[in-house]
Coordinates of C-alpha atoms in Angstrom, one line a residue:
M96 CA 7.7 15.1 30.0
K97 CA 6.2 15.5 26.5
R98 CA 7.4 18.1 24.1
I99 CA 4.4 18.2 21.7
T100 CA 4.5 21.4 19.8
F101 CA 1.6 23.2 18.1
F102 CA 3.1 22.0 14.8
T103 CA 2.9 18.4 15.9
I104 CA -0.7 18.8 16.9
F105 CA -1.6 20.6 13.7
C106 CA 0.0 17.8 11.6
C107 CA -1.9 15.2 13.6
L108 CA -5.2 16.9 13.0
T109 CA -4.3 17.4 9.3
T110 CA -3.8 13.6 9.1
W111 CA -7.1 12.9 10.8
L112 CA -9.0 15.2 8.5
T113 CA -7.2 14.3 5.3
P114 CA -7.1 10.5 4.9
A115 CA -5.8 10.6 1.3
P116 CA -2.0 10.5 0.6
L117 CA -0.3 13.8 0.7
H118 CA 2.2 15.1 -1.9
A119 CA 2.0 18.8 -1.8
Q120 CA 5.0 19.8 0.3
N121 CA 8.3 18.2 1.2
E122 CA 7.9 17.9 5.0
W123 CA 7.4 15.2 7.6
R124 CA 3.8 14.8 8.8
L125 CA 2.8 12.9 11.9
V126 CA 0.5 10.0 10.9
W127 CA 0.5 7.8 14.0
S128 CA 1.7 8.1 17.6
E129 CA 1.4 6.7 21.0
E130 CA 2.0 9.2 23.8
F131 CA 1.2 7.0 26.9
D132 CA -0.3 10.0 28.7
T133 CA -2.9 8.2 30.9
D134 CA -1.7 6.1 33.9
G135 CA -2.9 2.5 33.9
A136 CA -3.0 -0.3 31.4
Y137 CA -1.4 0.2 28.0
N138 CA -3.7 0.3 25.0
A139 CA -4.4 -3.4 24.2
A140 CA -6.0 -2.4 20.9
I141 CA -2.6 -1.2 19.7
W142 CA 0.0 -3.2 21.6
E143 CA 0.0 -7.0 21.6
P144 CA 2.2 -8.7 24.2
E145 CA 4.4 -11.6 23.4
N146 CA 4.2 -14.5 25.9
G147 CA 6.6 -17.0 27.3
F148 CA 10.2 -17.8 26.4
V149 CA 10.5 -16.4 22.9
R150 CA 14.0 -16.0 21.4
N151 CA 17.7 -15.9 21.9
H152 CA 17.8 -18.1 25.0
E153 CA 16.8 -15.1 27.0
A154 CA 16.3 -15.5 30.8
Q155 CA 12.9 -13.7 31.0
W156 CA 9.4 -15.0 30.6
Y157 CA 7.5 -12.4 28.6
Q158 CA 4.1 -11.4 29.9
G159 CA 1.8 -8.4 29.4
E160 CA 1.6 -7.7 33.1
N161 CA 5.1 -6.3 33.1
A162 CA 4.1 -3.3 31.1
R163 CA 2.0 -0.3 32.1
Q164 CA 1.6 3.4 31.6
E165 CA 2.9 5.6 34.4
G166 CA 3.9 9.2 34.5
G167 CA 3.4 9.9 30.8
C168 CA 5.5 6.8 29.8
L169 CA 5.1 3.2 28.9
V170 CA 7.1 1.4 31.5
I171 CA 8.5 -2.1 30.7
E172 CA 9.7 -3.7 33.9
A173 CA 12.0 -6.7 34.3
R174 CA 11.5 -8.5 37.6
R175 CA 13.2 -11.2 39.6
E176 CA 10.6 -13.9 40.1
H177 CA 10.6 -17.6 40.8
R178 CA 7.8 -19.9 39.7
E179 CA 7.3 -23.1 37.7
N180 CA 7.7 -23.1 34.0
P181 CA 4.4 -24.4 32.5
L182 CA 6.3 -25.5 29.4
F183 CA 8.8 -27.7 31.4
R184 CA 9.2 -31.3 30.2
R185 CA 11.1 -33.8 32.4
E186 CA 11.4 -36.3 29.6
G187 CA 11.3 -36.5 25.9
R188 CA 12.4 -34.1 23.3
T189 CA 13.2 -30.7 24.8
D190 CA 14.6 -27.3 23.8
W191 CA 15.7 -24.3 25.8
R192 CA 12.1 -23.2 26.4
T193 CA 11.0 -26.5 27.8
E194 CA 14.1 -27.7 29.6
R195 CA 14.0 -24.9 32.2
E196 CA 12.0 -26.1 35.3
Y197 CA 11.5 -22.6 36.7
I198 CA 10.9 -19.0 35.5
D199 CA 13.4 -16.8 37.3
Y200 CA 12.8 -13.5 35.5
T201 CA 9.8 -11.8 33.8
S202 CA 9.6 -8.9 31.5
A203 CA 7.5 -7.6 28.6
S204 CA 7.7 -7.3 24.8
L205 CA 4.9 -5.3 23.0
T206 CA 4.3 -5.3 19.3
T207 CA 2.0 -3.6 16.8
R208 CA 1.9 -6.7 14.6
R209 CA -1.9 -6.8 14.4
S210 CA -2.6 -3.1 14.6
F211 CA -0.1 -1.0 12.7
N212 CA 2.4 -1.7 9.9
F213 CA 4.0 0.9 7.7
L214 CA 6.4 1.2 4.8
Y215 CA 8.8 4.1 4.7
G216 CA 8.8 7.0 7.0
R217 CA 10.4 8.4 10.1
L218 CA 10.1 6.5 13.4
E219 CA 10.9 8.5 16.5
V220 CA 11.1 7.0 20.0
K221 CA 12.1 8.9 23.1
A222 CA 13.2 6.6 25.9
R223 CA 15.3 6.0 29.0
I224 CA 17.0 2.7 28.9
P225 CA 18.4 0.4 31.7
T226 CA 22.1 -0.2 31.5
A227 CA 22.8 -2.6 34.3
G228 CA 24.2 -6.0 33.8
G229 CA 22.0 -8.4 31.8
A230 CA 19.8 -5.5 30.4
W231 CA 19.0 -5.9 26.7
P232 CA 16.4 -3.2 25.8
A233 CA 15.4 -2.8 22.1
I234 CA 13.4 -0.7 19.6
W235 CA 13.0 -2.7 16.5
L236 CA 10.9 -3.6 13.5
L237 CA 10.0 -6.8 11.7
G238 CA 8.1 -7.7 8.5
K239 CA 5.5 -10.4 8.7
D240 CA 5.2 -11.6 5.1
M241 CA 8.0 -14.2 5.3
P242 CA 10.0 -16.2 7.9
W243 CA 12.9 -14.5 9.7
P244 CA 15.3 -13.2 8.5
S245 CA 13.8 -13.0 5.0
C246 CA 11.1 -10.8 6.5
G247 CA 13.7 -8.2 7.3
E248 CA 14.7 -6.8 10.7
I249 CA 15.6 -3.2 11.6
D250 CA 17.1 -2.6 15.1
V251 CA 16.7 1.1 15.7
M252 CA 18.2 0.5 19.2
E253 CA 19.8 -2.4 21.0
Y254 CA 21.8 -2.1 24.2
Y255 CA 24.0 -5.0 25.4
R256 CA 27.5 -6.0 26.2
V257 CA 29.9 -7.1 23.4
N258 CA 32.9 -9.0 24.9
H259 CA 31.7 -7.7 28.3
V260 CA 31.8 -4.1 27.1
P261 CA 28.5 -2.1 26.9
H262 CA 27.5 -1.0 23.4
I263 CA 24.6 0.6 21.6
L264 CA 23.8 -1.0 18.3
A265 CA 22.0 0.1 15.1
N266 CA 21.4 -2.8 12.7
A267 CA 19.5 -4.3 9.8
A268 CA 19.2 -7.9 8.8
W269 CA 17.8 -9.8 5.8
G270 CA 17.9 -13.3 4.3
S271 CA 20.6 -15.3 2.7
D272 CA 20.7 -18.5 0.8
Q273 CA 20.4 -20.5 4.0
P274 CA 17.3 -20.8 6.1
Y275 CA 17.4 -18.8 9.3
H276 CA 20.9 -17.4 8.4
A277 CA 20.9 -13.6 8.3
V278 CA 23.0 -11.1 6.5
W279 CA 23.7 -8.2 8.8
N280 CA 24.6 -4.6 8.5
S281 CA 25.5 -3.8 12.1
K282 CA 27.1 -0.8 13.8
R283 CA 28.2 -1.2 17.4
I284 CA 29.1 2.0 19.2
P285 CA 30.8 1.6 22.6
F286 CA 28.6 3.0 25.4
S287 CA 31.6 5.1 26.5
H288 CA 31.3 7.2 23.3
F289 CA 28.1 8.7 24.9
T290 CA 29.1 8.7 28.5
E291 CA 32.3 10.6 27.8
Q292 CA 30.2 13.4 26.4
D293 CA 27.7 13.2 29.3
P294 CA 28.5 11.2 32.4
Q295 CA 24.8 11.3 33.4
W296 CA 23.7 9.9 30.0
A297 CA 22.1 6.8 31.4
E298 CA 19.9 8.9 33.7
K299 CA 18.3 10.8 30.9
F300 CA 15.8 10.3 28.1
H301 CA 17.2 10.2 24.6
T302 CA 15.6 10.2 21.1
W303 CA 16.2 7.3 18.6
R304 CA 15.2 8.0 15.1
M305 CA 15.0 5.9 11.9
D306 CA 14.5 7.6 8.5
W307 CA 13.4 4.9 6.1
T308 CA 13.1 5.8 2.4
P309 CA 13.2 3.8 -0.8
E310 CA 16.9 4.5 -1.0
A311 CA 18.2 3.8 2.6
I312 CA 17.6 3.2 6.2
R313 CA 19.3 5.8 8.4
I314 CA 19.4 5.3 12.2
Y315 CA 20.1 8.2 14.6
L316 CA 20.6 8.8 18.3
D317 CA 20.0 12.3 19.5
D318 CA 20.5 13.4 15.8
E319 CA 23.9 11.6 15.6
L320 CA 23.9 9.3 12.6
L321 CA 24.8 5.8 13.8
N322 CA 24.2 3.7 10.6
D323 CA 23.4 4.3 7.0
I324 CA 22.1 1.2 5.2
P325 CA 21.5 1.5 1.4
L326 CA 18.5 -0.6 0.3
S327 CA 20.4 -1.5 -2.8
Q328 CA 22.3 -3.9 -0.6
T329 CA 19.5 -5.5 1.4
V330 CA 18.1 -8.0 -1.1
N331 CA 17.3 -11.5 0.2
G332 CA 19.1 -14.6 -1.0
S333 CA 17.4 -17.5 -2.7
V334 CA 15.5 -18.6 0.5
G335 CA 13.8 -15.1 0.5
Q336 CA 13.1 -15.3 -3.2
H337 CA 15.5 -12.4 -3.9
I338 CA 12.9 -10.0 -2.5
N339 CA 14.0 -6.8 -0.8
P340 CA 12.2 -7.0 2.6
F341 CA 12.6 -3.3 3.2
T342 CA 10.3 -2.5 0.3
R343 CA 7.5 -4.1 2.4
P344 CA 5.7 -3.0 5.5
Q345 CA 7.1 -3.6 9.0
Y346 CA 5.6 -3.5 12.5
I347 CA 7.1 -2.1 15.7
L348 CA 8.4 -4.0 18.8
L349 CA 9.5 -2.6 22.2
N350 CA 11.0 -5.1 24.6
L351 CA 13.3 -5.5 27.5
A352 CA 15.2 -8.8 27.4
I353 CA 17.3 -10.1 30.2
G354 CA 20.5 -12.2 29.7
G355 CA 20.4 -14.7 26.9
D356 CA 22.7 -14.8 23.9
N357 CA 23.7 -11.1 24.2
G358 CA 22.4 -9.7 27.5
G359 CA 25.3 -11.0 29.5
T360 CA 25.5 -11.6 33.2
I361 CA 22.4 -10.4 35.1
D362 CA 22.8 -8.0 37.9
D363 CA 20.2 -9.1 40.3
A364 CA 20.8 -6.1 42.6
A365 CA 19.5 -3.8 39.8
M366 CA 16.1 -5.5 39.8
P367 CA 13.5 -4.5 39.0
M368 CA 14.9 -2.8 35.9
R369 CA 12.8 -0.1 34.2
Y370 CA 12.7 0.6 30.5
E371 CA 10.7 3.9 30.0
I372 CA 9.3 5.0 26.7
D373 CA 8.0 8.6 26.5
Y374 CA 6.5 8.3 23.1
V375 CA 6.5 6.5 19.8
R376 CA 5.8 8.5 16.6
V377 CA 5.7 7.8 12.9
Y378 CA 5.9 10.5 10.4
Q379 CA 5.4 10.4 6.6
Q380 CA 7.2 12.5 4.1
E381 CA 5.5 13.6 0.9
G382 CA 5.3 10.6 -1.5
M383 CA 5.3 8.0 1.3
E384 CA 2.2 6.3 2.7
V385 CA 1.1 4.5 5.9
F386 CA 0.2 1.1 4.7
K387 CA -1.7 -0.5 7.4
T388 CA -3.5 0.7 10.5
A389 CA -6.3 -0.6 12.6
P390 CA -9.1 1.4 14.2
Q391 CA -8.0 2.3 17.7
E392 CA -10.2 1.9 20.8
G393 CA -9.7 2.5 24.5
N394 CA -6.9 5.1 24.6
R395 CA -8.5 8.3 23.4
R396 CA -5.1 10.0 23.3
S397 CA -3.8 7.6 20.6
R398 CA -3.5 9.7 17.5
N399 CA -3.7 7.1 14.8
R400 CA -6.7 8.0 12.7
M401 CA -5.8 6.6 9.3
Q402 CA -7.6 3.4 8.4
V403 CA -5.9 2.1 5.3
R404 CA -4.3 -1.3 4.7
T405 CA -1.4 -3.0 3.0
V406 CA -2.6 -4.9 -0.1
P407 CA -0.4 -7.0 -2.3
R408 CA -1.4 -6.6 -5.9
D409 CA -2.5 -10.2 -6.1
S410 CA -4.9 -9.8 -3.2
I411 CA -6.8 -6.7 -4.5
I412 CA -10.4 -7.2 -5.7
L413 CA -11.0 -4.5 -8.3
S414 CA -12.8 -4.4 -11.6
D415 CA -11.6 -2.4 -14.6
P416 CA -8.1 -1.5 -13.1
C417 CA -6.5 1.6 -14.5
I418 CA -3.0 2.6 -13.5
L419 CA -1.4 6.1 -13.8
A420 CA 2.4 6.3 -13.3
D421 CA 3.1 9.9 -12.2
P422 CA 6.7 10.9 -12.7
D423 CA 6.4 14.0 -10.4
T424 CA 5.4 12.0 -7.3
R425 CA 7.2 8.8 -8.4
T426 CA 4.0 7.0 -7.5
Y427 CA 1.5 4.7 -9.2
Y428 CA -2.2 5.4 -8.8
M429 CA -4.7 2.7 -9.5
T430 CA -8.4 3.1 -9.7
G431 CA -11.3 1.3 -11.3
T432 CA -14.9 0.5 -10.5
G433 CA -16.1 1.9 -7.2
G434 CA -14.6 5.4 -7.1
M435 CA -11.7 4.4 -4.9
L436 CA -7.9 4.8 -5.3
Y437 CA -4.8 2.8 -4.4
T438 CA -1.3 4.1 -4.4
S439 CA 2.0 2.2 -4.8
R440 CA 5.7 2.9 -5.1
D441 CA 6.6 -0.4 -6.8
L442 CA 3.4 -2.0 -8.3
N443 CA 3.6 -4.7 -5.7
L444 CA 2.2 -3.3 -2.5
W445 CA -0.7 -0.9 -2.6
T446 CA -2.1 1.5 -0.1
G447 CA -5.8 2.1 0.1
P448 CA -8.4 2.2 -0.8
Y449 CA -9.1 6.0 -0.6
R450 CA -12.3 7.6 -1.8
V451 CA -11.4 10.2 -4.3
A452 CA -14.4 10.9 -6.5
E453 CA -16.7 13.7 -5.3
T454 CA -20.0 14.1 -7.2
D455 CA -22.7 16.8 -7.1
P456 CA -25.8 15.4 -5.4
D457 CA -27.9 18.0 -7.1
S458 CA -26.8 16.8 -10.6
W459 CA -28.3 14.0 -12.7
M460 CA -26.1 11.6 -10.8
G461 CA -27.9 11.9 -7.6
A462 CA -26.6 11.5 -4.1
R463 CA -24.9 8.1 -4.4
P464 CA -24.3 7.1 -8.1
Q465 CA -22.7 3.8 -9.0
I466 CA -19.1 4.5 -10.4
W467 CA -17.7 2.1 -13.0
A468 CA -14.5 1.8 -15.0
A469 CA -12.7 4.9 -13.8
E470 CA -9.5 6.0 -15.5
L471 CA -6.9 8.6 -14.5
H472 CA -5.3 10.9 -17.1
R473 CA -2.9 13.7 -16.8
Y474 CA -3.4 16.5 -19.3
N475 CA -2.0 20.1 -19.3
S476 CA -0.9 20.0 -15.6
K477 CA -4.3 18.7 -14.4
Y478 CA -5.5 15.3 -13.5
Y479 CA -8.8 13.9 -14.9
Y480 CA -11.1 11.2 -13.7
F481 CA -13.0 9.6 -16.6
A482 CA -15.7 7.3 -15.2
T483 CA -19.2 5.9 -15.8
F484 CA -21.9 7.1 -13.4
T485 CA -25.2 5.4 -13.0
N486 CA -28.3 6.8 -11.2
N487 CA -30.8 3.9 -10.9
D488 CA -33.5 6.3 -9.8
I489 CA -33.8 7.9 -13.2
K490 CA -35.2 5.6 -16.0
I491 CA -34.4 6.8 -19.6
D492 CA -35.6 4.0 -21.7
T493 CA -37.1 0.5 -21.9
V494 CA -35.8 -1.9 -24.6
R495 CA -37.0 -5.5 -25.0
G496 CA -38.3 -5.5 -21.5
N497 CA -35.1 -4.0 -20.0
I498 CA -35.5 -0.8 -18.0
I499 CA -32.4 1.3 -18.7
P500 CA -31.3 3.8 -16.0
R501 CA -29.5 7.1 -16.5
R502 CA -25.9 6.0 -17.2
A503 CA -23.2 8.1 -18.8
S504 CA -19.4 8.7 -19.1
H505 CA -18.4 11.9 -17.3
V506 CA -15.2 13.7 -16.4
L507 CA -14.0 15.0 -13.0
V508 CA -10.8 17.1 -12.3
A509 CA -8.2 17.5 -9.6
D510 CA -4.9 19.4 -9.1
K511 CA -3.1 16.3 -7.7
P512 CA -3.2 12.7 -8.8
E513 CA -4.5 11.6 -5.4
G514 CA -7.5 13.9 -5.8
P515 CA -10.1 14.8 -4.7
Y516 CA -11.7 14.7 -8.1
R517 CA -14.6 17.1 -8.5
P518 CA -17.2 18.0 -11.2
M519 CA -16.5 20.7 -13.8
P520 CA -19.1 23.3 -15.1
D521 CA -20.9 21.1 -17.7
K522 CA -23.3 18.7 -16.0
T523 CA -23.8 16.7 -19.2
Y524 CA -21.2 15.4 -21.6
L525 CA -23.3 12.9 -23.6
P526 CA -26.9 12.7 -24.6
E527 CA -29.3 12.3 -21.7
R528 CA -31.3 9.6 -23.4
Q529 CA -28.4 7.4 -24.4
P530 CA -26.7 5.0 -21.9
T531 CA -22.9 5.3 -22.4
L532 CA -20.0 3.9 -20.5
D533 CA -16.3 3.3 -20.2
G534 CA -15.1 6.7 -21.5
T535 CA -11.4 7.0 -22.1
F536 CA -9.2 10.0 -23.3
W537 CA -7.3 10.6 -26.4
V538 CA -5.6 13.6 -28.1
D539 CA -5.9 12.9 -31.8
A540 CA -3.7 13.9 -34.7
D541 CA -5.6 17.2 -35.0
G542 CA -4.4 18.2 -31.5
K543 CA -7.9 18.2 -30.1
P544 CA -8.9 16.2 -27.0
Y545 CA -11.6 13.5 -27.4
M546 CA -13.6 11.1 -25.2
V547 CA -13.9 7.6 -26.7
Y548 CA -16.7 5.6 -25.1
C549 CA -19.2 2.8 -25.6
G550 CA -22.8 3.1 -26.6
E551 CA -24.5 0.4 -24.4
W552 CA -25.8 -2.6 -26.2
L553 CA -28.8 -2.9 -23.9
Q554 CA -30.3 0.0 -25.8
N555 CA -28.9 -0.3 -29.4
W556 CA -28.6 -4.1 -29.3
N557 CA -25.3 -3.8 -31.2
G558 CA -22.8 -2.0 -28.9
T559 CA -20.8 0.8 -30.4
I560 CA -17.5 2.5 -29.8
E561 CA -17.9 6.3 -30.3
K562 CA -16.0 9.5 -30.0
I563 CA -16.9 13.0 -29.1
E564 CA -14.7 16.1 -29.0
L565 CA -14.0 17.7 -25.6
K566 CA -13.5 21.4 -24.7
P567 CA -9.8 22.4 -24.4
D568 CA -10.0 22.1 -20.6
L569 CA -12.1 18.9 -20.8
S570 CA -14.9 20.7 -18.9
G571 CA -17.5 19.5 -21.4
S572 CA -18.1 18.1 -24.8
V573 CA -18.3 19.8 -28.2
G574 CA -20.9 18.7 -30.9
T575 CA -22.3 15.2 -31.0
G576 CA -20.8 11.8 -30.9
Q577 CA -19.7 9.8 -33.9
V578 CA -19.7 6.0 -34.2
L579 CA -16.2 4.5 -34.9
F580 CA -17.3 0.8 -35.1
R581 CA -19.9 -1.7 -33.8
A582 CA -19.6 -4.9 -31.9
S583 CA -20.8 -6.9 -34.9
E584 CA -17.7 -5.9 -36.9
S585 CA -15.4 -8.0 -34.7
P586 CA -14.6 -11.5 -36.1
W587 CA -13.5 -12.9 -32.8
S588 CA -16.4 -11.9 -30.4
R589 CA -19.4 -14.2 -30.7
E590 CA -22.3 -15.8 -28.8
V591 CA -24.8 -18.6 -29.3
E592 CA -28.4 -17.3 -29.6
D593 CA -31.3 -19.6 -30.5
G594 CA -28.8 -22.3 -31.3
K595 CA -26.9 -20.2 -33.8
V596 CA -23.5 -18.6 -33.5
R597 CA -23.8 -14.8 -33.9
P598 CA -21.6 -11.8 -33.3
N599 CA -21.6 -10.7 -29.7
K600 CA -23.4 -7.5 -28.9
V601 CA -21.1 -6.1 -26.2
T602 CA -18.5 -3.3 -26.5
D603 CA -16.5 -2.6 -23.4
G604 CA -13.4 -0.9 -22.1
P605 CA -11.8 0.9 -25.1
Y606 CA -8.3 2.2 -24.6
L607 CA -6.1 3.9 -27.3
F608 CA -2.3 3.7 -28.0
R609 CA 0.2 4.2 -30.7
T610 CA 2.8 1.6 -31.8
G611 CA 6.4 2.2 -32.3
T612 CA 5.7 2.9 -36.0
G613 CA 3.0 5.5 -35.2
R614 CA 0.1 3.3 -35.9
L615 CA -3.1 4.1 -33.9
G616 CA -4.6 1.1 -32.1
M617 CA -7.4 0.5 -29.7
I618 CA -7.8 -2.4 -27.3
W619 CA -11.4 -3.2 -26.4
T620 CA -13.3 -6.1 -24.7
S621 CA -16.3 -8.3 -25.5
W622 CA -17.2 -11.9 -25.0
V623 CA -16.5 -15.2 -26.7
D624 CA -19.5 -17.3 -25.7
D625 CA -19.6 -16.8 -22.0
V626 CA -15.9 -15.9 -21.6
Y627 CA -14.7 -12.2 -21.1
T628 CA -12.0 -11.6 -23.7
Q629 CA -10.0 -8.6 -25.2
G630 CA -9.2 -7.8 -28.8
V631 CA -7.6 -5.0 -30.7
A632 CA -8.4 -2.8 -33.7
Y633 CA -6.2 -0.4 -35.8
S634 CA -7.1 2.7 -37.6
D635 CA -6.2 2.6 -41.3
D636 CA -5.2 6.3 -41.4
G637 CA -3.8 6.8 -37.9
T638 CA -6.7 9.0 -36.7
L639 CA -9.9 8.4 -34.8
N640 CA -11.8 9.1 -38.1
G641 CA -10.1 6.2 -40.0
H642 CA -11.6 2.9 -40.8
W643 CA -11.1 0.5 -37.9
L644 CA -9.6 -2.8 -38.9
Q645 CA -10.4 -5.6 -36.4
E646 CA -7.7 -8.2 -35.7
P647 CA -9.1 -11.7 -36.3
Q648 CA -8.1 -13.2 -32.9
P649 CA -8.2 -11.9 -29.3
I650 CA -4.9 -10.7 -27.8
T651 CA -5.5 -11.9 -24.2
P652 CA -6.1 -15.4 -22.8
P653 CA -9.8 -16.2 -22.1
N654 CA -11.1 -14.5 -18.9
F655 CA -8.9 -11.4 -19.2
G656 CA -10.2 -8.0 -20.3
H657 CA -11.0 -4.4 -19.9
G658 CA -7.4 -3.5 -20.3
M659 CA -5.4 -0.3 -20.4
L660 CA -1.7 0.4 -21.1
F661 CA 0.7 2.4 -19.1
R662 CA 4.4 3.1 -19.1
T663 CA 6.2 2.4 -15.8
L664 CA 8.4 4.9 -14.1
E665 CA 11.3 3.1 -15.6
G666 CA 9.8 3.4 -19.1
R667 CA 8.5 -0.1 -19.6
W668 CA 5.1 -0.7 -21.2
L669 CA 2.6 -2.9 -19.2
M670 CA -1.0 -3.7 -19.6
S671 CA -3.4 -3.8 -16.7
V672 CA -6.5 -6.0 -17.0
H673 CA -8.9 -7.9 -14.7
S674 CA -10.1 -11.5 -14.7
H675 CA -13.0 -13.2 -13.0
K676 CA -12.9 -15.8 -10.3
N677 CA -15.0 -17.4 -7.6
A678 CA -13.7 -16.5 -4.2
A679 CA -15.4 -18.3 -1.3
G680 CA -18.7 -18.3 -3.2
R681 CA -18.4 -14.7 -4.4
Y682 CA -17.9 -13.7 -8.0
V683 CA -15.1 -11.2 -8.0
R684 CA -12.7 -9.5 -10.4
V685 CA -9.0 -9.2 -9.7
P686 CA -6.3 -7.1 -11.5
H687 CA -3.3 -8.5 -13.4
L688 CA -0.3 -7.1 -15.3
F689 CA 1.0 -8.3 -18.6
E690 CA 4.2 -7.4 -20.4
I691 CA 3.6 -5.4 -23.6
D692 CA 5.8 -4.8 -26.7
L693 CA 4.8 -1.7 -28.7
S694 CA 8.1 -1.4 -30.6
G695 CA 6.8 -2.7 -34.0
D696 CA 3.7 -2.2 -36.0
K697 CA 1.4 -4.1 -33.7
L698 CA 0.8 -4.5 -30.0
I699 CA 2.3 -7.8 -28.7
V700 CA 1.0 -9.1 -25.4
G701 CA 3.8 -10.9 -23.5
K702 CA 3.7 -13.0 -20.3
M703 CA 1.6 -12.2 -17.3
I704 CA 3.6 -10.9 -14.4
E705 CA 3.1 -13.4 -11.6
G706 CA 4.4 -12.6 -8.1
E707 CA 6.6 -9.6 -7.5
Y708 CA 7.1 -7.1 -10.3
R709 CA 10.8 -6.3 -10.9
P710 CA 11.7 -3.3 -13.1

């Protein structure tokens, strides 16, 4: 039955062994599949059955018992049965589910709602469908973030009668300005179109395919294009908040309905009806990501090995968020504290986290260093990972009773933005006896690359912002560091100590930029009393060596800091920062985006982007 080639197996193993997103070649790669190879029960860790009378006034009662694996297929069987409806109500308010006294038909509908959701890719399903009267088999997808139809619906396959004439349909639906009222893009192809080409069509297996990209949804049957749906036309109305549901993950449904609104007159002589699915496979092209999977148990032949998740931006917990917008892959990459990476196509939904930082256990970092405040930078066709590494097993100093561990800014390198990022030849960039952190990257007016970093206040008791020249390939540092300014020079950062207001000691999170007039600026973070806050300074000569003039007031609201700036793929400037909050008793940091205006002589912080980002 199966036609699994060596290439398919190779792609599957590649996916298993390489859990990070792939962007190297323009090909489809298998990332998830169900082959139904073992006779017996279907894999309940993947497929969740719907139960009862569910939708469309259909005749069948859905139950998991009507689905099984047999002969290399998932078999969904519709049966003629007769038993009491447990929902039946003789009196009071009723609807079509409760007004039926008896169940006359049963069938099954299986979904991956809890186990597997994905955004963009190729879905391929090989199946043999029943075509007798009343049969309504389907392969379809739904989103789960919003009510129907604003969640989006993709019907890769439906078969039923339209005006008593059998048709195969390929559709998509999304929300309008009225609750539960859908806008449809539907193609209905008379079944005779297929049987005229092959009179035995209904006796054979056929392959339905959906190619879903950020541009369109294209639905095929045996490589014949049935419908081409541009995503530019699939934006919800006001009820769905004008969101495009097909830029969000969807899950898979396989079901055999009987009768109802579209199934038509039921042919009891055709019972039991069998809907047979040979396989379900999801492929990803370069630049796409699987957004959510769950660990699979039970069916060892299930090939889903990726364990990533769909995370809306406002649900991520991440300190020191840094975003790289990569024009080659048309993808956003976000990292921060923890050595992990998220990817996104739209700044709203993020895939991850992926572990991307690889350190040398034989270096000063040790086997498992803490990783703070990571940044991604593209430079001379390479990608660099600037981060702070801490080895608590090495003590370098004790100041005022504080034991100071080995902590330093360091640089890793990769050929691709998704990594992996690995160490370069120099094991030490900064002095061994100085704790440094929050290193960032800048190419100054002299054309040379520099790291700009913080000298930690726990040692010097007046935090510094410093610079050091880097080698041309960033593989190490050149010379010694130079102090640019100290925490005490800021007029806005302060603390109360011994009942007196004093300058705050903390310097944190420097990041450099140029304004539209060419002025060199630096955002950096400290504290106002006990509130994390961000300010800005400007160089008086446009270089790192200039005198740094501190603005008198912070530029962010209280509780927002450690910012960085990036230009979106559409050319718009944004700032990424984190804030602090208490979540169920846990103190956590969450990322936020602010609009930025750099067109003039100063950086102007605009409004915070709440909800969905729209270019």
